[in-house]
Short mmCIF file of C-alpha atoms in Angstrom, two decimals:
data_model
loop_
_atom_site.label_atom_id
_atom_site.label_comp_id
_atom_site.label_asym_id
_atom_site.label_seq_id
_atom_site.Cartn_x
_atom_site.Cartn_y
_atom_site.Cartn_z
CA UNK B 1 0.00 0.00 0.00
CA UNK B 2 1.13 3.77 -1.02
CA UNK B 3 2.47 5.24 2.01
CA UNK B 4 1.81 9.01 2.58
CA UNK B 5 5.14 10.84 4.80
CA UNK B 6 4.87 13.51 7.22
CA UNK B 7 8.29 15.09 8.16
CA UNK B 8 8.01 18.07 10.30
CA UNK B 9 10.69 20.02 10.62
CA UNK B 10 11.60 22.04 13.37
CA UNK B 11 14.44 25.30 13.33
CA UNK B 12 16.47 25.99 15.68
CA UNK B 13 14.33 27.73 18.14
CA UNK B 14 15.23 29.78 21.11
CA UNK B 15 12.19 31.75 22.98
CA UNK B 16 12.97 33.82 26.52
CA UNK B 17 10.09 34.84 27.78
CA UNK B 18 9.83 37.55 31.02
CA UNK B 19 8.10 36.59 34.03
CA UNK B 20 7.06 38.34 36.46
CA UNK B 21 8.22 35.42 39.39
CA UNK B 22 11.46 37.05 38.57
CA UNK B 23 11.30 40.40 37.81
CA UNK B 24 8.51 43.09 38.36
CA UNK B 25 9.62 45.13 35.81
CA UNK B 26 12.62 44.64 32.78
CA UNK B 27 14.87 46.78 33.15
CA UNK B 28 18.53 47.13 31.52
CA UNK B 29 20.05 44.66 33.92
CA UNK B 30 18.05 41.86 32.53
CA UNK B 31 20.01 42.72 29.83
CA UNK B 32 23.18 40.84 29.96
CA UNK B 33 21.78 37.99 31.96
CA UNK B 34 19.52 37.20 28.86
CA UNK B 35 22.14 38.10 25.98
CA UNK B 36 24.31 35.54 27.55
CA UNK B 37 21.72 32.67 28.07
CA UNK B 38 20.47 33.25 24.61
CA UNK B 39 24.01 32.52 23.31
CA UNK B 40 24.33 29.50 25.66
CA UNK B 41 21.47 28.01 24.05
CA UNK B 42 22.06 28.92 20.19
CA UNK B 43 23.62 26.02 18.19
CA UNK B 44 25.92 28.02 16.32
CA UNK B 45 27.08 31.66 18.10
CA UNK B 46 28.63 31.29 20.82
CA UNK B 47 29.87 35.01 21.91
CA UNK B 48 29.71 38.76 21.23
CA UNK B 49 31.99 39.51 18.49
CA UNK B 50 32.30 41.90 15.90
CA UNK B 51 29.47 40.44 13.59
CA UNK B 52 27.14 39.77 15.68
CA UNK B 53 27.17 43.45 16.94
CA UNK B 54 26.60 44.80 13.55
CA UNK B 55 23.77 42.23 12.97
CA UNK B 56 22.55 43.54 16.75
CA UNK B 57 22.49 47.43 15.43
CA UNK B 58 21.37 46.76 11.73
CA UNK B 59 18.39 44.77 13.54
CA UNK B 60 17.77 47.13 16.30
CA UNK B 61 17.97 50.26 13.68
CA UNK B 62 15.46 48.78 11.70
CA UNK B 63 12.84 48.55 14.64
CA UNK B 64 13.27 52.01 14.94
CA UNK B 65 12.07 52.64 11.40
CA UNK B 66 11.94 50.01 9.33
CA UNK B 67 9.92 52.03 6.44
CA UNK B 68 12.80 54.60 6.18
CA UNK B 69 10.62 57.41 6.40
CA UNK B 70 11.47 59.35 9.28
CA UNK B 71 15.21 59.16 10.36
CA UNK B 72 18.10 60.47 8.01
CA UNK B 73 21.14 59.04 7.13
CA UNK B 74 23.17 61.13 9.55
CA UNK B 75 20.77 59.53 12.21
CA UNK B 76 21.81 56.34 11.51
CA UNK B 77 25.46 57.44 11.80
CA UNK B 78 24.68 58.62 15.08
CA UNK B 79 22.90 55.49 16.12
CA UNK B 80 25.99 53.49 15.12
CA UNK B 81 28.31 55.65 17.25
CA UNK B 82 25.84 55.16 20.40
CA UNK B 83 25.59 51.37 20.18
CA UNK B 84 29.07 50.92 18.78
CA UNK B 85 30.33 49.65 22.64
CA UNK B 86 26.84 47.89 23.38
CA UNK B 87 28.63 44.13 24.13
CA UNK B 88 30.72 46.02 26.51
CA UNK B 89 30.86 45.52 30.14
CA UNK B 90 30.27 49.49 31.26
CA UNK B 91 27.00 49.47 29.72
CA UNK B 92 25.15 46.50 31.72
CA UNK B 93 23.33 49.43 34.19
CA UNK B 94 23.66 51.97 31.78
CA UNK B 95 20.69 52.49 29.51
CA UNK B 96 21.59 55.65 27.48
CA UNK B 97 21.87 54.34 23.84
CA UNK B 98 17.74 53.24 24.52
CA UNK B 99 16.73 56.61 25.67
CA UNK B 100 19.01 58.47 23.45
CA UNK B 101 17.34 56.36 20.14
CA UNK B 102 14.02 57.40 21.42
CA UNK B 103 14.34 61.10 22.03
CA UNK B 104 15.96 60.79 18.45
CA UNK B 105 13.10 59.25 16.91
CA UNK B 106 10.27 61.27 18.72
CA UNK B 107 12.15 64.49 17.11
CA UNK B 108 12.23 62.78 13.68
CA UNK B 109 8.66 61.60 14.38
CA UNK B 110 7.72 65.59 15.42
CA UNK B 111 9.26 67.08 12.45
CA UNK B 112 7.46 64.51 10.08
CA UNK B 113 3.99 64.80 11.65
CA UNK B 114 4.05 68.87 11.45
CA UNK B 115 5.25 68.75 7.57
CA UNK B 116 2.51 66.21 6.66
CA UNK B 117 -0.24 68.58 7.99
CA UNK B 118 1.49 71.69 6.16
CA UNK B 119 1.46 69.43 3.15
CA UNK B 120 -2.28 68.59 3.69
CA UNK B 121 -3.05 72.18 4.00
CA UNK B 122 -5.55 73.63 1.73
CA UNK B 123 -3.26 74.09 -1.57
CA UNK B 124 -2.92 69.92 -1.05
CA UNK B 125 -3.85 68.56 -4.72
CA UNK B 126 -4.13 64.69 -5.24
CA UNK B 127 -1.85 63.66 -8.59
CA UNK B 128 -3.44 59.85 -9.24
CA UNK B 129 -0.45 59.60 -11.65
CA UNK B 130 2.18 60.37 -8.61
CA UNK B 131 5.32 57.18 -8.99
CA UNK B 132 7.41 56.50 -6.10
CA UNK B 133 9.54 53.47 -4.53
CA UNK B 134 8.02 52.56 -0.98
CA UNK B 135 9.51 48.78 -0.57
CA UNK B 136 12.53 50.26 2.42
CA UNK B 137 14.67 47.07 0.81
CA UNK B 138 14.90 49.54 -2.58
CA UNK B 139 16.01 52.78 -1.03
CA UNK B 140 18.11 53.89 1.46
CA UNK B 141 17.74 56.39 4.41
CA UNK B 142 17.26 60.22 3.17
CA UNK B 143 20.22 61.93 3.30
CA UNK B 144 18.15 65.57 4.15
CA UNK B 145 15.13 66.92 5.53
CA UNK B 146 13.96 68.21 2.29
CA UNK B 147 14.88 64.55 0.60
CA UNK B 148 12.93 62.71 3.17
CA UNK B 149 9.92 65.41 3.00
CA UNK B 150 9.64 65.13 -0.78
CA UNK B 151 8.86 60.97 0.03
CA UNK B 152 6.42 62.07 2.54
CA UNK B 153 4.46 64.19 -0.35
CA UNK B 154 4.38 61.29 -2.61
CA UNK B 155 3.83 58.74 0.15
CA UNK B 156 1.00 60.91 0.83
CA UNK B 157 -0.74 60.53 -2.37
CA UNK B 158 -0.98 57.12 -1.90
CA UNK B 159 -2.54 57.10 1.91
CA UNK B 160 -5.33 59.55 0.53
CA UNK B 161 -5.96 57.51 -2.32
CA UNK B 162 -6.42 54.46 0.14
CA UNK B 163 -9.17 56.39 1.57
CA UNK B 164 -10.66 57.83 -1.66
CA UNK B 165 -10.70 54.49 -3.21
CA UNK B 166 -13.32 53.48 -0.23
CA UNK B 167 -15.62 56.69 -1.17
CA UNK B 168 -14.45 58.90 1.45
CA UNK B 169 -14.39 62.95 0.31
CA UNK B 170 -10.88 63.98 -0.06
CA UNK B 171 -10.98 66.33 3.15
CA UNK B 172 -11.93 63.80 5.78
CA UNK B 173 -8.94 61.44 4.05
CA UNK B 174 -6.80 64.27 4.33
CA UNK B 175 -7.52 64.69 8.21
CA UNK B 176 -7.89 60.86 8.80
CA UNK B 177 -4.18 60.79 7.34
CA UNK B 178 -3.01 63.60 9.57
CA UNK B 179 -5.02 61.68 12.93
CA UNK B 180 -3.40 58.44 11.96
CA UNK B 181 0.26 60.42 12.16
CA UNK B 182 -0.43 62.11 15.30
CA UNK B 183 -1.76 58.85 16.73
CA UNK B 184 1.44 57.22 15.55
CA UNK B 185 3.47 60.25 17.47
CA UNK B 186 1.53 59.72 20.53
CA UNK B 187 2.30 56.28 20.80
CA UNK B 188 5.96 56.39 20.44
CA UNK B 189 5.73 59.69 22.95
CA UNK B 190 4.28 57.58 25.77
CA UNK B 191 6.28 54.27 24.85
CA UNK B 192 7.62 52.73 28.28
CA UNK B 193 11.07 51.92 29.07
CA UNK B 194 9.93 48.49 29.62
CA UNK B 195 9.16 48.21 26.24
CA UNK B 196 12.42 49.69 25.02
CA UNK B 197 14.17 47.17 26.61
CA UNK B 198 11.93 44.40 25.05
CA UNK B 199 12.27 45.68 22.16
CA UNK B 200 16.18 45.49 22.31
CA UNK B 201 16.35 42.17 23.16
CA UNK B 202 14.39 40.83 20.39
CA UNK B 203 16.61 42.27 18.05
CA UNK B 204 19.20 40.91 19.50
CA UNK B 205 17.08 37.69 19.09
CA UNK B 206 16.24 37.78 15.92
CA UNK B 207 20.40 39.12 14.76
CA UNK B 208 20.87 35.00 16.13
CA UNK B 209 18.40 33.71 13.46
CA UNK B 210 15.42 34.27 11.54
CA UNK B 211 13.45 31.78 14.42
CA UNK B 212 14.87 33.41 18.10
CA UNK B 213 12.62 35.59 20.18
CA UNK B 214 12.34 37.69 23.19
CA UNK B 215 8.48 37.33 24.56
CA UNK B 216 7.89 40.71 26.92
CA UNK B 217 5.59 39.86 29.49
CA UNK B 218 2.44 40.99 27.31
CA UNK B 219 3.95 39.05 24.31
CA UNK B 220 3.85 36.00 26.67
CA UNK B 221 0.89 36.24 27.75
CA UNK B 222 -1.21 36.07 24.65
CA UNK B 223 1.17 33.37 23.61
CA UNK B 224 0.41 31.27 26.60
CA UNK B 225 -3.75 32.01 25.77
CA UNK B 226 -3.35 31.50 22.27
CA UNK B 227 -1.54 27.77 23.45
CA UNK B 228 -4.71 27.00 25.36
CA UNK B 229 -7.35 28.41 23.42
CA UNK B 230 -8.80 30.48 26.46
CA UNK B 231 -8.75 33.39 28.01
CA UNK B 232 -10.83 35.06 30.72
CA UNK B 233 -12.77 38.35 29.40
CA UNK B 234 -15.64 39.11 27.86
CA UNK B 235 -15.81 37.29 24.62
CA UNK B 236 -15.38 39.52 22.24
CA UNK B 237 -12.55 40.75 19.49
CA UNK B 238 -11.61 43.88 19.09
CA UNK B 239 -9.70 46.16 16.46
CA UNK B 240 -8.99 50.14 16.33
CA UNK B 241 -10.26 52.50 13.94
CA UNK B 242 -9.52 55.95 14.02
CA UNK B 243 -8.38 55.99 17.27
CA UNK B 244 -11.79 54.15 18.61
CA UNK B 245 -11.86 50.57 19.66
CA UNK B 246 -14.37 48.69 18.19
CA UNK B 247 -16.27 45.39 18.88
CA UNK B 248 -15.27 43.81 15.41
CA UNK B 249 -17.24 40.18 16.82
CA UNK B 250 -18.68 38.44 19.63
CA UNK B 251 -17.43 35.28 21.17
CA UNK B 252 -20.76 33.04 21.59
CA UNK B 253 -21.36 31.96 25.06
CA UNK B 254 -19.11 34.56 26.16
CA UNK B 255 -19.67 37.40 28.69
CA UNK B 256 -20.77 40.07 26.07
CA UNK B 257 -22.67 37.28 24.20
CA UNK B 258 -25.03 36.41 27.00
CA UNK B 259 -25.57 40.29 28.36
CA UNK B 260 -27.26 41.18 24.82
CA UNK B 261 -26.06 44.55 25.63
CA UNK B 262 -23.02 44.48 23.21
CA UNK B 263 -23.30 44.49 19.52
CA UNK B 264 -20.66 44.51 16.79
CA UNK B 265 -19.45 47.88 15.43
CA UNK B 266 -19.48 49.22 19.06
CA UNK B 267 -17.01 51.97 19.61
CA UNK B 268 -15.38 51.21 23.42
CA UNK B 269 -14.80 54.74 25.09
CA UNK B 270 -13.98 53.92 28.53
CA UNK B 271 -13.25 51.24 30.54
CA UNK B 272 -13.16 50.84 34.25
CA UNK B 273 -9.71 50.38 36.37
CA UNK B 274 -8.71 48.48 39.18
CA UNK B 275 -10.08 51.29 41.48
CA UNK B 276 -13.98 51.50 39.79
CA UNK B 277 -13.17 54.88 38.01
CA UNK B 278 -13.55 55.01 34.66
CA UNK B 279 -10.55 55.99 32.22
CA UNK B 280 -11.15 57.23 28.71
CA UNK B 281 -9.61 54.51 26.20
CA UNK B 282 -9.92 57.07 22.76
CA UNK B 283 -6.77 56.70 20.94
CA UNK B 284 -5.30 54.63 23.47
CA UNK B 285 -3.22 51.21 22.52
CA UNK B 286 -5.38 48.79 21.43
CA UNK B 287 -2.93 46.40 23.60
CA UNK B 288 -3.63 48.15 26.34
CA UNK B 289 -7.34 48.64 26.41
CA UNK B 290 -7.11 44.69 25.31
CA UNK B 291 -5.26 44.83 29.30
CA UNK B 292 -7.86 46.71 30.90
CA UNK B 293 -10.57 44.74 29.82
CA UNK B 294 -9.31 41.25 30.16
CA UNK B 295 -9.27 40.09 33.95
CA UNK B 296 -9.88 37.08 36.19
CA UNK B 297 -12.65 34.87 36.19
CA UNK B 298 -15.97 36.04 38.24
CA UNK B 299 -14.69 40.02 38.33
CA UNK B 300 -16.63 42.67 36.74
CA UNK B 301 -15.75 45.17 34.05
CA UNK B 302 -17.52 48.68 33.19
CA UNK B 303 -17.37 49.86 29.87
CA UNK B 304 -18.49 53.05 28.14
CA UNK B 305 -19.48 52.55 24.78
CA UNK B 306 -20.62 54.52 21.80
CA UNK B 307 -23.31 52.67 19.13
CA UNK B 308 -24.91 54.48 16.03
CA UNK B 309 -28.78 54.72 16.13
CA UNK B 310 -30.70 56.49 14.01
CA UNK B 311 -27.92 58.53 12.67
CA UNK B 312 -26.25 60.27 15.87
CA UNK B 313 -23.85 58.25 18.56
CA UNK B 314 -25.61 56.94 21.73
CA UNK B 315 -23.80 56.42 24.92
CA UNK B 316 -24.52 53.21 26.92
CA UNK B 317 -22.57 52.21 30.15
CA UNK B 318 -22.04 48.67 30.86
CA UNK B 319 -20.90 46.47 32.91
CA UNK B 320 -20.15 42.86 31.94
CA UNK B 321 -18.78 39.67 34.26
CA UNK B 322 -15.49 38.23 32.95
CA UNK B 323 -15.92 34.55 32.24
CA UNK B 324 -13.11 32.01 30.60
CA UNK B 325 -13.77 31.93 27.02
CA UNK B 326 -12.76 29.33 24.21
CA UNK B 327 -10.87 30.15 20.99
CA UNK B 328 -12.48 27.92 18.86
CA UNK B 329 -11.30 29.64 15.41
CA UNK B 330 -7.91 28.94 16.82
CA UNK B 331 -8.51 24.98 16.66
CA UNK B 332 -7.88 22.45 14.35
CA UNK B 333 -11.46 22.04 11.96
CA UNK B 334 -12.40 20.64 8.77
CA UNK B 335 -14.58 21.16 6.15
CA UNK B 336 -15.53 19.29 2.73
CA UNK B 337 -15.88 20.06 -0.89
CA UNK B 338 -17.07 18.04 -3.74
CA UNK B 339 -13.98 18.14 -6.86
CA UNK B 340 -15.01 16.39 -10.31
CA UNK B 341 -11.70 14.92 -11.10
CA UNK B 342 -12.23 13.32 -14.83
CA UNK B 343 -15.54 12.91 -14.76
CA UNK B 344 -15.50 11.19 -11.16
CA UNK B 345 -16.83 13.01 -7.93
CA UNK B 346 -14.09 13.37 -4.81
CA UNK B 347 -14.72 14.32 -1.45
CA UNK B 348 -11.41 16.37 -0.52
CA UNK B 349 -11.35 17.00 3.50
CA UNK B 350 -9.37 20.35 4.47
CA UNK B 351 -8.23 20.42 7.67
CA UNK B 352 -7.63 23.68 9.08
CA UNK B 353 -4.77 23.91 10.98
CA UNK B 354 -3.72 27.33 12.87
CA UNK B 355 -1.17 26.38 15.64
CA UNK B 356 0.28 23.71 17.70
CA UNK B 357 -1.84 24.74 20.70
CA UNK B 358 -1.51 22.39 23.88
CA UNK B 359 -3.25 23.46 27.10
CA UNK B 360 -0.37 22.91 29.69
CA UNK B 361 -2.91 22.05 32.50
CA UNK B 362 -3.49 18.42 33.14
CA UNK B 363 -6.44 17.12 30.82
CA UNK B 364 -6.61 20.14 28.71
CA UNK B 365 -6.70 20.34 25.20
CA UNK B 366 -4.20 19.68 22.71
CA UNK B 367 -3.37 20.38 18.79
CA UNK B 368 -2.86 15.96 18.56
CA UNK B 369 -5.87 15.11 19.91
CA UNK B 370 -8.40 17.34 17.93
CA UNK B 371 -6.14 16.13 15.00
CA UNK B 372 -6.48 12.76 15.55
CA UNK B 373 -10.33 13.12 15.67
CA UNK B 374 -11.05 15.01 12.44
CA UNK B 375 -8.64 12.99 10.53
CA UNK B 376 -11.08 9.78 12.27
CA UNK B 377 -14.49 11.98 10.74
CA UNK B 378 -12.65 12.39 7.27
CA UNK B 379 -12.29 9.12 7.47
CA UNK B 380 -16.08 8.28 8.61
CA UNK B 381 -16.99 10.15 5.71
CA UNK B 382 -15.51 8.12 3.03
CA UNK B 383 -13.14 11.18 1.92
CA UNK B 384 -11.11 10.46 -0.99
CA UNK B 385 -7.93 12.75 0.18
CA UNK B 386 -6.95 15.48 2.72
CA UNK B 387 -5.55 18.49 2.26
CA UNK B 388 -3.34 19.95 5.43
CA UNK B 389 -3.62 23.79 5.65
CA UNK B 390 -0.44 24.94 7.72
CA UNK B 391 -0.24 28.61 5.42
CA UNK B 392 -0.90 30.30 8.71
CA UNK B 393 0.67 27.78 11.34
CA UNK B 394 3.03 29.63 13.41
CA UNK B 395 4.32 26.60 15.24
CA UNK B 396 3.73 26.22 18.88
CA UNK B 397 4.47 22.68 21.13
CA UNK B 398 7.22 20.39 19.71
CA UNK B 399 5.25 17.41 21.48
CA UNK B 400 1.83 18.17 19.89
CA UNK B 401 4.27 18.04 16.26
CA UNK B 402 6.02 14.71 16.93
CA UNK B 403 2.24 13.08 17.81
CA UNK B 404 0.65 14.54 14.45
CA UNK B 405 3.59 13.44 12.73
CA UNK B 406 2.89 10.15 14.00
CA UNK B 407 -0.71 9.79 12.57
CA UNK B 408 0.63 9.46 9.25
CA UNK B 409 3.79 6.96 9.59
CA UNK B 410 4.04 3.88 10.63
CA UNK B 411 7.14 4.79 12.96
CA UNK B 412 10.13 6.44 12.61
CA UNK B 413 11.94 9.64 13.47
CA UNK B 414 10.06 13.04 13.55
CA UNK B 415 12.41 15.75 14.83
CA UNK B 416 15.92 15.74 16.40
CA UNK B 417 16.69 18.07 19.63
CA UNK B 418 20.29 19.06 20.00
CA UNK B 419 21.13 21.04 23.09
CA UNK B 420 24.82 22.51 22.68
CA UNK B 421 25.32 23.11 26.52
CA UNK B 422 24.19 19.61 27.71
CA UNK B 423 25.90 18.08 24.30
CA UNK B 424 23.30 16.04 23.77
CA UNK B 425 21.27 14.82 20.58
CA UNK B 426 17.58 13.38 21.10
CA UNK B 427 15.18 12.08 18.70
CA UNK B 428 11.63 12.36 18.65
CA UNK B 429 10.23 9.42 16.92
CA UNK B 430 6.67 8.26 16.50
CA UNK B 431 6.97 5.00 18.14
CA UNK B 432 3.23 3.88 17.53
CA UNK B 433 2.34 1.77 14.47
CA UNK B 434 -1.13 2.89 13.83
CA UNK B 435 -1.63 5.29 10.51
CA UNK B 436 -4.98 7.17 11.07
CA UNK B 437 -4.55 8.07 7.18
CA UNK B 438 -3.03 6.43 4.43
CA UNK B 439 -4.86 8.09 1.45
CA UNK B 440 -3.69 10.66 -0.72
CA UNK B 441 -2.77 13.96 1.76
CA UNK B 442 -1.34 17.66 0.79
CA UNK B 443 0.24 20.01 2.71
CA UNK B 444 -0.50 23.38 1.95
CA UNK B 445 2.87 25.85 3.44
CA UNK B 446 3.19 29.66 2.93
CA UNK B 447 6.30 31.31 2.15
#
């Protein structure tokens, strides 16, 4: 019988994630700890030299500005100069090249923000036939003010024709355009060290390789809910729109769900702190409002909102008890669909297949063993082949891999682990001779 092979293959992978057990806050002398357990970790670098610095600054520079619109060349000179001694010992307490990068980036920021509302003043004409380069891997850093506000004035024919495509008069996409800068200028205003810091060491994650990452505290957090599928809140997702956050869908069952007092396409206003008063959320973080409203089990939340009736905003206050909620769009599913194939009918099963999830409590659910039952439904259902979507799979628990890879070998080897510091090489191997499927299976990848 045709055998069908599964080989999962898994990069080398280092994650440090904060926690607050340790630390209550990250500061800069988390730093070196962290640089120097990533390293004693990574297969292949071993120490601070030379190259790995540059790597370090070229990644770090690019956070800063990765479209190449708002700092000049000389800036980057500067940058360079200020993290050239960033491996060395003196600056393990010392956390002026971070502060000294954001105060210059707020003052590129500044000067950017007040030109694009001068340049969106009332002698502002849209040219549809306006050419310009925006991919940042195709041009460099401008050298002058004047160079990099001439790719601002082309850069903003292009965000106003965004917004006229959508049937929006050209004077609310010119001041949309000029909100969505200030809002941008806000944000990096009121950035928190913290953050800096994060933000530092995943650069110097990702100047290891392509697959290395620093989790901040938030980071790790919605990676640990998005590994169990759960979270405690009210059930429902939210995105930001001009500044407002809105209620983009419900979670049924959840808190908002059952209350019948939130709809989709509410605009969240406020939201009640720790203390009962309410703060005003406009233009806030969407991360951070995501914060205020998530919370423990059984604990109450107040929220202002804003909902369009009858053509003018009504304000409604309410208050909502935060329950556990399930994340079933984030679970393995399947659907069918009928192909003619020559003449002949085929029922193809696709299996969608976002993450390895794996709840680490005992008895929770895991990635495997929802796997292992749609693949046993495909099968009920006389399917003629399965297609494996993993296009948006961002990976997730190794063990969860090595069992999937399982249902579709006999036996054999899955993944190696190699650990450099303990020296040792282990290999994950499907050791059970069941195959849930034999048929015909594709596996659908992204880039």
């Amino acid at each position: 019988m045709k055998k069908i092979f599964l080989i999962l293959f898994l990069a080398s992978t280092i994650v440090y994630a904060q926690s607050t057990q340790f630390t209550k806050t990250l500061d800069f002398n988390c730093v070196d700890p962290i640089q120097t357990g990533f390293l004693q970790n990574h297969l292949i670098i071993k120490e601070k030299d030379k190259e790995l610095q540059k790597r370090v600054v070229d990644q770090y520079i690019k956070r800063q500005d990765g479209s190449k619109i708002y700092l000049l060349e000389d800036d980057i000179t500067t940058l360079k100069t200020i993290m050239k001694n960033v491996f060395e010992d003196s600056i393990k307490a010392d956390c002026n090249f971070l502060s000294e990068t954001q105060k210059l980036l707020v003052k590129r920021v500044e000067e950017r923000t007040e030109f694009v509302k001068k340049a969106l003043g009332k002698d502002f004409k849209f040219n549809k036939e306006t050419e310009f380069v925006y991919d940042p891997d195709h041009k460099g850093f401008p050298k002058t003010t004047d160079e990099a506000n001439e790719f601002i004035k082309k850069y903003l024919q292009f965000q106003i024709a965004n917004y006229l495509a959508t049937d929006i008069k050209i004077e609310e996409a010119k001041k949309r355009v000029i909100k969505n800068y200030e809002r941008n200028l806000k944000r990096i205003k009121e950035i928190k060290f913290e953050t800096l810091v994060a933000n530092y060491l995943n650069s110097f994650a990702l100047s290891l390789d392509p697959h290395s990452s620093f989790f901040s505290k938030e980071y790790y957090d919605d990676f640990s809910i998005d590994m169990s599928l759960s979270l405690e809140g009210i059930g429902a997702t939210l995105s930001q729109e001009d500044g407002f956050t809105v209620v983009e869908a419900l979670v049924t069952g959840g808190a908002a769900w059952k209350s019948k007092l939130v709809e989709p396409q509410d605009k969240i206003v406020a939201v009640s702190k720790k203390d009962g008063k309410m703060e005003n959320v406009i233009d806030m973080d969407l991360k951070d409002v995501v914060k205020m409203i998530r919370g423990p089990k059984g604990t109450k939340v107040k929220l202002t909102i804003l909902r369009k009736q009858a053509g003018s905003n009504k304000k409604i206050e309410v208050e909502l008890t935060r329950e556990k909620v399930s994340l079933e769009d984030n679970a393995v599913s399947i659907h069918y669909q009928d192909k003619e194939v020559n003449g002949v009918k085929k029922k193809i099963g696709i299996i969608n297949f976002p993450s390895f999830y794996a709840d680490s409590k005992r008895g929770g659910r895991t990635s495997a063993a929802d796997m292992k039952r749609v693949v046993s439904e495909a099968k009920a259902k006389n399917v003629d082949g399965l297609v494996l979507d993993l296009s948006n799979n961002g990976g997730g628990s190794l063990e969860d891999a090595v069992k999937i890879g399982g249902l579709f070998i006999k036996t054999g080897n899955i993944v190696k682990q190699t650990s450099r510091r303990e020296g040792y090489e282990n290999a994950l191997s499907d050791v059970d001779e069941k195959v849930d499927w034999e048929g015909p299976l594709v596996i659908l990848t992204s880039r």
